[in-house]
Short mmCIF file of C-alpha atoms in Angstrom, two decimals:
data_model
loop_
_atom_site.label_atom_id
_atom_site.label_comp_id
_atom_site.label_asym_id
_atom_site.label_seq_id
_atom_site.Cartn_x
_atom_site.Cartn_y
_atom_site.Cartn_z
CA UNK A 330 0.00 0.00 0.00
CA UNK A 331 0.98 3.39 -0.91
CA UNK A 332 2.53 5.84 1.67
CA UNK A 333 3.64 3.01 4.36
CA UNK A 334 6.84 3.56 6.45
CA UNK A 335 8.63 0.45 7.04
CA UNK A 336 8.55 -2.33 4.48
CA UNK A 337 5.87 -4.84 6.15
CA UNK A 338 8.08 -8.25 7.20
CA UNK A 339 6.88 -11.19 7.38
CA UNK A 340 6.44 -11.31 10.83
CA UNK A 341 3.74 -8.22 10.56
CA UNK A 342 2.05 -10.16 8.02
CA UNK A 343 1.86 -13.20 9.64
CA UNK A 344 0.42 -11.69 13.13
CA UNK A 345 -2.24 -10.45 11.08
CA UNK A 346 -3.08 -13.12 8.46
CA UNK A 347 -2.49 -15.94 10.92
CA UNK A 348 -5.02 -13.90 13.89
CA UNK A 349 -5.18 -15.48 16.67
CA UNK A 350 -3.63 -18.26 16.14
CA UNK A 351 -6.67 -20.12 14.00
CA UNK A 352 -5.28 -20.62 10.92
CA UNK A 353 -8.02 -22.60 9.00
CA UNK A 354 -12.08 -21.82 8.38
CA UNK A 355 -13.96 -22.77 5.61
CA UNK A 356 -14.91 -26.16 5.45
CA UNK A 357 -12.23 -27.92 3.91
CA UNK A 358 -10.95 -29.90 6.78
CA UNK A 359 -7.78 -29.19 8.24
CA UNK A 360 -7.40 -29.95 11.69
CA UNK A 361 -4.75 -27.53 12.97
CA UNK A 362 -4.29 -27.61 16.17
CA UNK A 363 -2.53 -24.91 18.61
CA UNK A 364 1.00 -27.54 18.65
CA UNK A 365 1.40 -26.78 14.54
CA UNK A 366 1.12 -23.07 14.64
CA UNK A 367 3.79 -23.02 17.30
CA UNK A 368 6.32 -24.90 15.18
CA UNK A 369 5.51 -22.53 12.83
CA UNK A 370 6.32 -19.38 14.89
CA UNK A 371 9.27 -21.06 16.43
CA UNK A 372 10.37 -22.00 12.89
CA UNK A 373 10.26 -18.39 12.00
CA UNK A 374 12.30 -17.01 15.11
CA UNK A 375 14.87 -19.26 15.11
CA UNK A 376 16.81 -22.77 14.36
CA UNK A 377 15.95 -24.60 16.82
CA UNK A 378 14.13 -24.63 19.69
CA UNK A 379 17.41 -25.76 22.38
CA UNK A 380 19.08 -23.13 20.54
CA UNK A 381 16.47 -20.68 21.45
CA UNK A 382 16.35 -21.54 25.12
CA UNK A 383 20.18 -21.79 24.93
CA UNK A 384 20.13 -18.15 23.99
CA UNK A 385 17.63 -17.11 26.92
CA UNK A 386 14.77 -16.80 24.19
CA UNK A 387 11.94 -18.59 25.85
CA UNK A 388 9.56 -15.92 25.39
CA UNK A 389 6.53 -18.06 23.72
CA UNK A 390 6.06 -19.96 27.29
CA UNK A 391 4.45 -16.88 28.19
CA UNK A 392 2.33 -16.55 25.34
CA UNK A 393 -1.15 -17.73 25.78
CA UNK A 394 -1.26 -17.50 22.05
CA UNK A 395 0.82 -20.42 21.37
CA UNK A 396 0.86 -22.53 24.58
CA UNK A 397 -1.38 -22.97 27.56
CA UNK A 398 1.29 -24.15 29.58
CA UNK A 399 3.15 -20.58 30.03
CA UNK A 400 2.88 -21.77 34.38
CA UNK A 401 6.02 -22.84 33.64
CA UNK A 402 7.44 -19.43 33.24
CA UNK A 403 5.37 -18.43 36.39
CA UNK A 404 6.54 -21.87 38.29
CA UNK A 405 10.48 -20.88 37.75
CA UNK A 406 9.90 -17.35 38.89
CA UNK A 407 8.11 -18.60 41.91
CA UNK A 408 11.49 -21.02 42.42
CA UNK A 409 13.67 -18.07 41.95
CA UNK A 410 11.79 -16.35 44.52
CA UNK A 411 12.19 -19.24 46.70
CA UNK A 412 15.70 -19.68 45.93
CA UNK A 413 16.20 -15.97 46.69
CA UNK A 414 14.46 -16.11 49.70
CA UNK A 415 16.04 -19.28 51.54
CA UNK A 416 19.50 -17.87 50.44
CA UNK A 417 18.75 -14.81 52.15
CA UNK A 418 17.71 -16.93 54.78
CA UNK A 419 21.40 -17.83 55.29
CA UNK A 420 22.10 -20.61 52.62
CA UNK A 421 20.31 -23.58 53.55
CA UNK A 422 18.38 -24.04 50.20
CA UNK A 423 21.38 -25.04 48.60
CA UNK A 424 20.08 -28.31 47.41
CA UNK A 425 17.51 -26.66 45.84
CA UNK A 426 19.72 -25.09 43.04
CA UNK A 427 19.96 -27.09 40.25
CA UNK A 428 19.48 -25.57 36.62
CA UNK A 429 16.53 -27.10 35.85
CA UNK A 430 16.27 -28.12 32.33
CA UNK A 431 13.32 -26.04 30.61
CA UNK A 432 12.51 -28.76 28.06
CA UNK A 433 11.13 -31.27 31.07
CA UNK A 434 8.37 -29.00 31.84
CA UNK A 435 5.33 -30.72 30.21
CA UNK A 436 4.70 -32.78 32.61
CA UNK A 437 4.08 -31.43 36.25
CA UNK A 438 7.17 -29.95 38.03
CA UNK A 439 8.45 -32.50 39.86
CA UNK A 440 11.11 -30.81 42.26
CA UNK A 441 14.70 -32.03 43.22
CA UNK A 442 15.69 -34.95 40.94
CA UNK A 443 14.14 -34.21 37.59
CA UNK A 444 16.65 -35.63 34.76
CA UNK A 445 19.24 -35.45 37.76
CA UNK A 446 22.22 -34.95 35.47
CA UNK A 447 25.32 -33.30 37.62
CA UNK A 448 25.00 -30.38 35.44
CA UNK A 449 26.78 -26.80 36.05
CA UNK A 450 29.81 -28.50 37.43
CA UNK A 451 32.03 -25.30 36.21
CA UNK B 816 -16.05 -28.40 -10.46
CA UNK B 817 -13.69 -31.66 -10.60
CA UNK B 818 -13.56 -33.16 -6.72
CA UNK B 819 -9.75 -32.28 -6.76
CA UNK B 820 -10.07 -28.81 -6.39
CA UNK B 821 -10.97 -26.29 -3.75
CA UNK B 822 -11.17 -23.00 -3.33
CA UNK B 823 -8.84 -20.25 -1.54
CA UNK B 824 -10.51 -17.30 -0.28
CA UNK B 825 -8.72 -14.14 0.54
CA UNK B 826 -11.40 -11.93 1.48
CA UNK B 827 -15.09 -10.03 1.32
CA UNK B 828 -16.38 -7.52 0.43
CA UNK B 829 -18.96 -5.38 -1.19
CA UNK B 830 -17.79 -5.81 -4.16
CA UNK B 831 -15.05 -7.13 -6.10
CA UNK B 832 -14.39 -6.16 -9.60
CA UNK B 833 -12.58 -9.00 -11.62
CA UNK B 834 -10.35 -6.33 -13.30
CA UNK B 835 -9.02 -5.35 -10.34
CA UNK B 836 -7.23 -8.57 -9.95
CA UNK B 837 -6.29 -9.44 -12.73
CA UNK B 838 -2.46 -7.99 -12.87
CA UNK B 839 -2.62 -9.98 -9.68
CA UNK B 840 -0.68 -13.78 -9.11
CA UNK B 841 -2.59 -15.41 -6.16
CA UNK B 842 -1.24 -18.51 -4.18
CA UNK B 843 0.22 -20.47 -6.17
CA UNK B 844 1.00 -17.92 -8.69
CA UNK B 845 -2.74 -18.73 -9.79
CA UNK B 846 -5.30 -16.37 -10.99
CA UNK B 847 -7.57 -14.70 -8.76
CA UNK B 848 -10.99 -14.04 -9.36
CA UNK B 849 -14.43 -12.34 -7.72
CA UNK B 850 -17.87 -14.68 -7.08
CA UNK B 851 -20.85 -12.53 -6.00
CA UNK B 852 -23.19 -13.85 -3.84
CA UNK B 853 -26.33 -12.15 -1.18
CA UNK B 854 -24.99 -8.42 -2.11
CA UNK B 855 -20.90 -9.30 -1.21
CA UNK B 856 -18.29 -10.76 -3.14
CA UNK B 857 -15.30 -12.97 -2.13
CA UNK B 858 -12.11 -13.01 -3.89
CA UNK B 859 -10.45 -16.33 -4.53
CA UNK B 860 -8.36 -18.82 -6.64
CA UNK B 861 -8.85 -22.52 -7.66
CA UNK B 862 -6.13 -24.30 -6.34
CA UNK B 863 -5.83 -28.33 -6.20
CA UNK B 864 -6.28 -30.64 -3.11
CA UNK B 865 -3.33 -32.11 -4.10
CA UNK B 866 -1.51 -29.03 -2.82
CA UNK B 867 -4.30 -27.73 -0.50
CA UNK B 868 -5.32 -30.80 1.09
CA UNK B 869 -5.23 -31.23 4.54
CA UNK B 870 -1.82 -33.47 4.26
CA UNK B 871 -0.43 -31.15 1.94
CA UNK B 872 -1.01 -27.94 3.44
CA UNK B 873 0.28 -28.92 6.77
CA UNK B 874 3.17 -29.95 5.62
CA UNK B 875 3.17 -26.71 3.31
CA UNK B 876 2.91 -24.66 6.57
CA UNK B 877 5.64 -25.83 8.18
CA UNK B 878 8.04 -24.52 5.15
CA UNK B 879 8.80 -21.07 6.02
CA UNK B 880 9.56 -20.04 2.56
CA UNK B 881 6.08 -21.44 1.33
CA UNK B 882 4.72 -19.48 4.01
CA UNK B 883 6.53 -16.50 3.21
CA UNK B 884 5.41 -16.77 -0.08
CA UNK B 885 1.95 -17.79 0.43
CA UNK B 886 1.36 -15.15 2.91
CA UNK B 887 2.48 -12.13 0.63
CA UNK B 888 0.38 -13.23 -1.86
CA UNK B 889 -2.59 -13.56 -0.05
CA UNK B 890 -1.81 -9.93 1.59
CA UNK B 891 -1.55 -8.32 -1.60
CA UNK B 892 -4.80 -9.67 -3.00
CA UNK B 893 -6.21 -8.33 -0.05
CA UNK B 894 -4.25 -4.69 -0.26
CA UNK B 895 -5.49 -4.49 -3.62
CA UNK B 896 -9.07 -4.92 -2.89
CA UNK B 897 -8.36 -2.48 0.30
CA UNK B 898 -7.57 0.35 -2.11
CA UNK B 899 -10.85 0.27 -3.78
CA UNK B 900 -12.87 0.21 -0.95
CA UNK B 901 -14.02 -1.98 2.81
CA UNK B 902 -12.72 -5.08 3.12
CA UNK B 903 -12.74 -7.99 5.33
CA UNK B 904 -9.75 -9.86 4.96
CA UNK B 905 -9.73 -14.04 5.52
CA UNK B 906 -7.18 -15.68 7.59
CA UNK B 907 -4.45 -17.41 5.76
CA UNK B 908 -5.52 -21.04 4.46
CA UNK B 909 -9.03 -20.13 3.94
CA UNK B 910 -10.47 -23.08 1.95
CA UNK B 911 -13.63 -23.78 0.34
CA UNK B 912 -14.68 -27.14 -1.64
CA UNK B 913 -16.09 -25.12 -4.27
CA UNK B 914 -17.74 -21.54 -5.15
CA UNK B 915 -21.67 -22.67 -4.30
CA UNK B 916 -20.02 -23.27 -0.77
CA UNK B 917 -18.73 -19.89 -0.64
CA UNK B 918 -21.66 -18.46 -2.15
CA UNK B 919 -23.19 -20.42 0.80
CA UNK B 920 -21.21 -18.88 3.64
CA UNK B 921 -21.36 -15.38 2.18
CA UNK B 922 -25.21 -16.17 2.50
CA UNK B 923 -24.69 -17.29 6.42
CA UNK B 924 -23.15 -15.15 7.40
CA UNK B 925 -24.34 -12.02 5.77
CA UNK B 926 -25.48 -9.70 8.31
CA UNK B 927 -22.01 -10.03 10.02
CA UNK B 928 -19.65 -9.48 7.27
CA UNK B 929 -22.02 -6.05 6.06
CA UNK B 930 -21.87 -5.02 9.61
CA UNK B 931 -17.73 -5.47 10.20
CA UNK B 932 -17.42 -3.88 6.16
CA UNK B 933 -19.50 -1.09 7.82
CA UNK B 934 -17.25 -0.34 10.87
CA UNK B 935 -14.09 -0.38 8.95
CA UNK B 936 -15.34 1.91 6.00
CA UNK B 937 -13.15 4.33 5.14
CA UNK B 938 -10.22 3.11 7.53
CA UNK B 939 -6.95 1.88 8.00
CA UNK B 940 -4.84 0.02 10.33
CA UNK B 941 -1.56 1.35 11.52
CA UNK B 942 0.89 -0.96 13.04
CA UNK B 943 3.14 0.30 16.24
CA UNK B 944 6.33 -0.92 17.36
CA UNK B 945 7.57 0.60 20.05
CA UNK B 946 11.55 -0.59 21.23
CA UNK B 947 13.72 0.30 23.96
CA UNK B 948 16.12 2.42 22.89
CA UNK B 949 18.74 1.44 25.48
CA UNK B 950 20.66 -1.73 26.44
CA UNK B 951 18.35 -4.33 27.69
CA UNK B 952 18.98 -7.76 26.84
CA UNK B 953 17.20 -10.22 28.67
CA UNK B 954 19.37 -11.37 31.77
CA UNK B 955 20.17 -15.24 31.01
CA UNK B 956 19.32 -17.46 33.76
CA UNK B 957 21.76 -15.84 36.32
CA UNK B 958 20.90 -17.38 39.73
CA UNK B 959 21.35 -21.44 38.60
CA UNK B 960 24.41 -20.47 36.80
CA UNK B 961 26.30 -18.79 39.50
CA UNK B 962 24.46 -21.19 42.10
CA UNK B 963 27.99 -22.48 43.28
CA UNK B 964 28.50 -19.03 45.46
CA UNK B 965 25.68 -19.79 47.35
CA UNK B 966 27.40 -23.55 48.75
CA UNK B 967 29.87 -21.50 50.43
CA UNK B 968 27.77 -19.54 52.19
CA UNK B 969 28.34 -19.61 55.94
CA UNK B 970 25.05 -20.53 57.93
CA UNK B 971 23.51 -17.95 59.79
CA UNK B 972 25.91 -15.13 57.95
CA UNK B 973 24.23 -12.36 57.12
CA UNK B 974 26.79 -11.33 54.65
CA UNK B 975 27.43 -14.64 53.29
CA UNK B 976 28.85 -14.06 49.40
CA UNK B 977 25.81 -16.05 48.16
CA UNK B 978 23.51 -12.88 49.56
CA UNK B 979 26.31 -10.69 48.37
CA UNK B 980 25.89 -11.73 45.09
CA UNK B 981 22.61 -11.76 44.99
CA UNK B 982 22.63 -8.27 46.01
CA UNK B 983 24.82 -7.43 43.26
CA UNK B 984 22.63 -9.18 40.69
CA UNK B 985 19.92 -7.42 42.00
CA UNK B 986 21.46 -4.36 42.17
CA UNK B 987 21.92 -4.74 38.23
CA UNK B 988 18.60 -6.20 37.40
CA UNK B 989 17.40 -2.91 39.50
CA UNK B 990 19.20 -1.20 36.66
CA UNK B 991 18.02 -2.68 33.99
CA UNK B 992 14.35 -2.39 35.59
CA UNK B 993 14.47 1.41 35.50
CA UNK B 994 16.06 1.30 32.00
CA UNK B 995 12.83 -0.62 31.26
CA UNK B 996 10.22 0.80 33.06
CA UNK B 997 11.38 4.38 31.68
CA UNK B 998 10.82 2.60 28.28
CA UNK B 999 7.51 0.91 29.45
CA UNK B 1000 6.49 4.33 30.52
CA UNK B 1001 7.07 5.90 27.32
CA UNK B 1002 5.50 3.18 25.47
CA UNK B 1003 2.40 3.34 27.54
CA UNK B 1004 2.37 7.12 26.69
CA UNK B 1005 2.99 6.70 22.87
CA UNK B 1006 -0.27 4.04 23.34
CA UNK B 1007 -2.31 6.17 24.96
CA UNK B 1008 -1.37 9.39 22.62
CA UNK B 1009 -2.02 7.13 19.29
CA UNK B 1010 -5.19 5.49 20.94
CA UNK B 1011 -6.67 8.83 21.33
CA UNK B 1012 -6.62 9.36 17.25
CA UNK B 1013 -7.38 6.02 16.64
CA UNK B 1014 -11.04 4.53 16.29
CA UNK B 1015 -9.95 1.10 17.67
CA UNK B 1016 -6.65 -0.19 19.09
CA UNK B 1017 -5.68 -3.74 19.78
CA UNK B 1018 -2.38 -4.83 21.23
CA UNK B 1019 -0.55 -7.76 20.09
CA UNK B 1020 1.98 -10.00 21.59
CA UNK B 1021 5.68 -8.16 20.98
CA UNK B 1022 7.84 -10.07 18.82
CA UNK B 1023 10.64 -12.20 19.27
CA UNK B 1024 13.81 -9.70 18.08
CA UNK B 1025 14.44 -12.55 15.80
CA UNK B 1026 10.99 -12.19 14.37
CA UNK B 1027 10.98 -8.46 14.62
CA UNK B 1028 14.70 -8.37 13.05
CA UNK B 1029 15.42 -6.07 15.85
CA UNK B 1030 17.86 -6.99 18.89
CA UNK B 1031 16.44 -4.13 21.33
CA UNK B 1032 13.44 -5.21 23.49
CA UNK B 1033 10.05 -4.40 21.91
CA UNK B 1034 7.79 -2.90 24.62
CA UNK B 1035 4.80 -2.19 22.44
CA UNK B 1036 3.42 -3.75 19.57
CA UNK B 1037 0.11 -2.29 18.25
CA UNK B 1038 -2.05 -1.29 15.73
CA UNK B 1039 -4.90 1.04 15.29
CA UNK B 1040 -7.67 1.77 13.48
CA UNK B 1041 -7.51 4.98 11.78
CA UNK B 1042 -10.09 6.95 9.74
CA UNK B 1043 -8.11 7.39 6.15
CA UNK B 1044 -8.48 11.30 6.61
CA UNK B 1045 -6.87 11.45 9.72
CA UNK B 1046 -4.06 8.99 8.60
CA UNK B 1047 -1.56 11.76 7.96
CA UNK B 1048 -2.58 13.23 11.26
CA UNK B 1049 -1.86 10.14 13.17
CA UNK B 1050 1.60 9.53 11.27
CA UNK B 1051 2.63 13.02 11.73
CA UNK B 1052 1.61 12.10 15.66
CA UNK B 1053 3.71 9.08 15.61
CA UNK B 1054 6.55 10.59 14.76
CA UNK B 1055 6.31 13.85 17.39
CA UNK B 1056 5.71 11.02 19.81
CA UNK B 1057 9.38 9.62 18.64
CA UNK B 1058 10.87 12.71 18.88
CA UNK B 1059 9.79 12.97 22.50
CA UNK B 1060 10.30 9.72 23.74
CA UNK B 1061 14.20 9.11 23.33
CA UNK B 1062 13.70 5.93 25.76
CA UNK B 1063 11.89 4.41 22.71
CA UNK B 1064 12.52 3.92 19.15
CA UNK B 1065 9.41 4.18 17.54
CA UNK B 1066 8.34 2.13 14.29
CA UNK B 1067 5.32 3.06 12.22
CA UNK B 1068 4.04 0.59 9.50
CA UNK B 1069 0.93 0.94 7.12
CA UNK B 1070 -1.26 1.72 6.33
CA UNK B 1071 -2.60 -1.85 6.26
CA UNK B 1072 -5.89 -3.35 5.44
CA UNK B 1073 -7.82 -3.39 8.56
CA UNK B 1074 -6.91 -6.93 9.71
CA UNK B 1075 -6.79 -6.76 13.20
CA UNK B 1076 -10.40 -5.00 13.23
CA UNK B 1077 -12.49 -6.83 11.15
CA UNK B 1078 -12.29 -10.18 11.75
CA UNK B 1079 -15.33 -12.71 11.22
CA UNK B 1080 -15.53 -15.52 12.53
CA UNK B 1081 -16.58 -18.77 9.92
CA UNK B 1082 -16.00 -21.68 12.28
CA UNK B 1083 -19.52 -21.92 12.78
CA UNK B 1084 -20.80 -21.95 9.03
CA UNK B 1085 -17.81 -24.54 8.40
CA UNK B 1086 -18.88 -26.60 11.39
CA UNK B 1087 -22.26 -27.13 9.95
CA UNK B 1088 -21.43 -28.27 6.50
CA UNK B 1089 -18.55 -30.74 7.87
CA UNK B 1090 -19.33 -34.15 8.73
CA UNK B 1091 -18.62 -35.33 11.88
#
């Protein structure tokens, strides 16, 4: 369109011609669901998804448009809290701090063990 | 029509005049045409289930460069129709078995698409990115990487270096909070001084930079609906507003088609004609 600023890119266009995340109507049937439209977006910002995390680019847990299960982001700020607050406390929450890998979070949090690798050893 | 085929739609309107499209590829590179039905007219190309199909087009979706492609060329279908008058644009991957079943919808749902072509007469949508201006990347899981401090922490010390550090970290994060609540606060401004010339204004997730192409933070990402006549008005605004918001760096795009204000919904008509 004439007179526009900034070249549209294809992010802009896709917020707009992708909604709210419905992609199909009419009545051919095309059963997209919610996981789809996230690999999409994810596809768009970066590589990978590890590589995303890696670079502290976990933005779309938090984005009721793509997932419903953005508690995780809520659940590790409430453990940083906690962390914060029992270090405060004079260090006794040290077994608590473990980098928790951010890929095990579909199911339920389970605290303490997890995957249980020895990570963050440096 | 032969059972292979279906039909893309890219949007409604009032009317559609077949000339109007036809220096226009659609998706596909296909031609685009108008079908008429209950006083509106939907714009749309034949393209084959082989490629359109459910299979097909999910595995189409996932390829960013059919994407890419596939979305510009159902935007400027839909920017072209925009210039001649109200329109109501379709989501991407809009797909009909055939024209009766548009003509069908268009029927359906009549009432609703003349009343959305109605509010967005004569308006625009301007898009609003609003970014920090300073440095403010995102702070990369600090606490669990620096955790170690913390295990030599005497018990009971009130100055133990695990609550050192953590006073440190939050003496930077304290930084980088006012950095971006200074920027939040002129973003909110820049909102509410746009909203005020707008008709409508919705607010969007901001982007991922590597979506937005832009490493700052993006504290605002908007658009508006604007009346056409006071379009020069509210881009003349947007850039005062830039001028007097040095937290921010301000990005204006448009004017677009009025996507983000006139959607209609069509789950219902297509949930009536599928098959269970």
């Amino acid at each position: 369109m004439g007179g526009g600023r900034e070249p549209a890119n294809l992010g802009d266009i896709l917020e707009r011609v992708l909604d709210r995340g419905l992609v199909i109507a009419g009545d051919i049937r095309v059963n997209l669901l919610d996981i789809e439209l996230l690999t999409i977006k994810l596809r768009l910002i970066i590589a990978s998804v590890e590589t995303a995390r890696e670079l502290g680019i976990n933005w779309w847990e938090s984005d009721p448009w793509l997932t419903s299960n953005h508690r995780e982001l809520e659940e590790e700020n409430r453990r940083l809290r906690d962390r914060v607050a029992e270090l405060e406390d004079g260090g006794a929450g040290r077994r608590e701090i473990r980098a928790r890998p951010a890929e095990t979070d579909d199911e339920p949090p389970a605290r303490g063990r997890g995957r249980g690798r020895p990570d963050r050893s440096r | 029509m032969a059972q292979d085929c279906a039909v893309w739609v890219y949007a409604v309107a009032g009317r559609i005049e077949d000339d109007w499209l036809d220096a226009v590829p659609g998706v596909d590179g296909a031609p685009v045409r108008a079908v008429a039905a209950a006083g509106l007219a939907a714009a749309m190309t034949s393209v084959s289930l082989d490629e359109f199909g459910e299979g097909p087009l999910r595995r189409h979706l996932e390829d960013l460069s059919w994407l890419d492609t596939t979305a510009r060329a159902h935007h400027r279908v839909i920017e072209i129709i925009a210039r001649h008058g109200s329109v109501v644009p379709m989501r991407l991957a809009t797909i009909f078995h055939d024209d009766s079943s548009v003509a069908d919808m268009l029927t359906q749902r009549r009432d609703r698409f003349t009343a959305v072509l109605h509010q967005v007469a004569g308006r625009v949508e301007w898009g609003v990115k609003v970014y920090a201006a300073g440095q403010d990347s995102v702070p990369a899981r600090p606490v669990a990487a620096r955790a170690g401090d913390a295990q030599h922490a005497a018990p009971g010390a009130t100055a133990s270096p695990g609550a050192a550090y953590l006073r440190r970290r939050r003496a930077a994060l304290s930084a980088t909070q006012d950095n971006r609540r200074a920027a939040q606060a002129s973003a909110d401004a820049v909102h509410a001084a746009l909203g005020s010339l707008a008709t409508a204004a919705q607010l969007r997730p901001p982007q991922a930079p590597q979506l937005s192409g832009e490493a700052a933070r993006m504290m605002l990402n908007a658009a508006y609906l604007v009346a056409q006549d006071r379009s020069p008005e509210f881009a003349a605004a947007a850039d005062r507003l830039a001028g007097q918001h040095p937290a921010v760096r301000l990005e204006l795009t448009g004017p677009w088609p009025p996507y983000s204000f006139a959607a209609v919904d069509l789950g219902e008509a297509a949930r009536d004609r599928t098959p269970t």
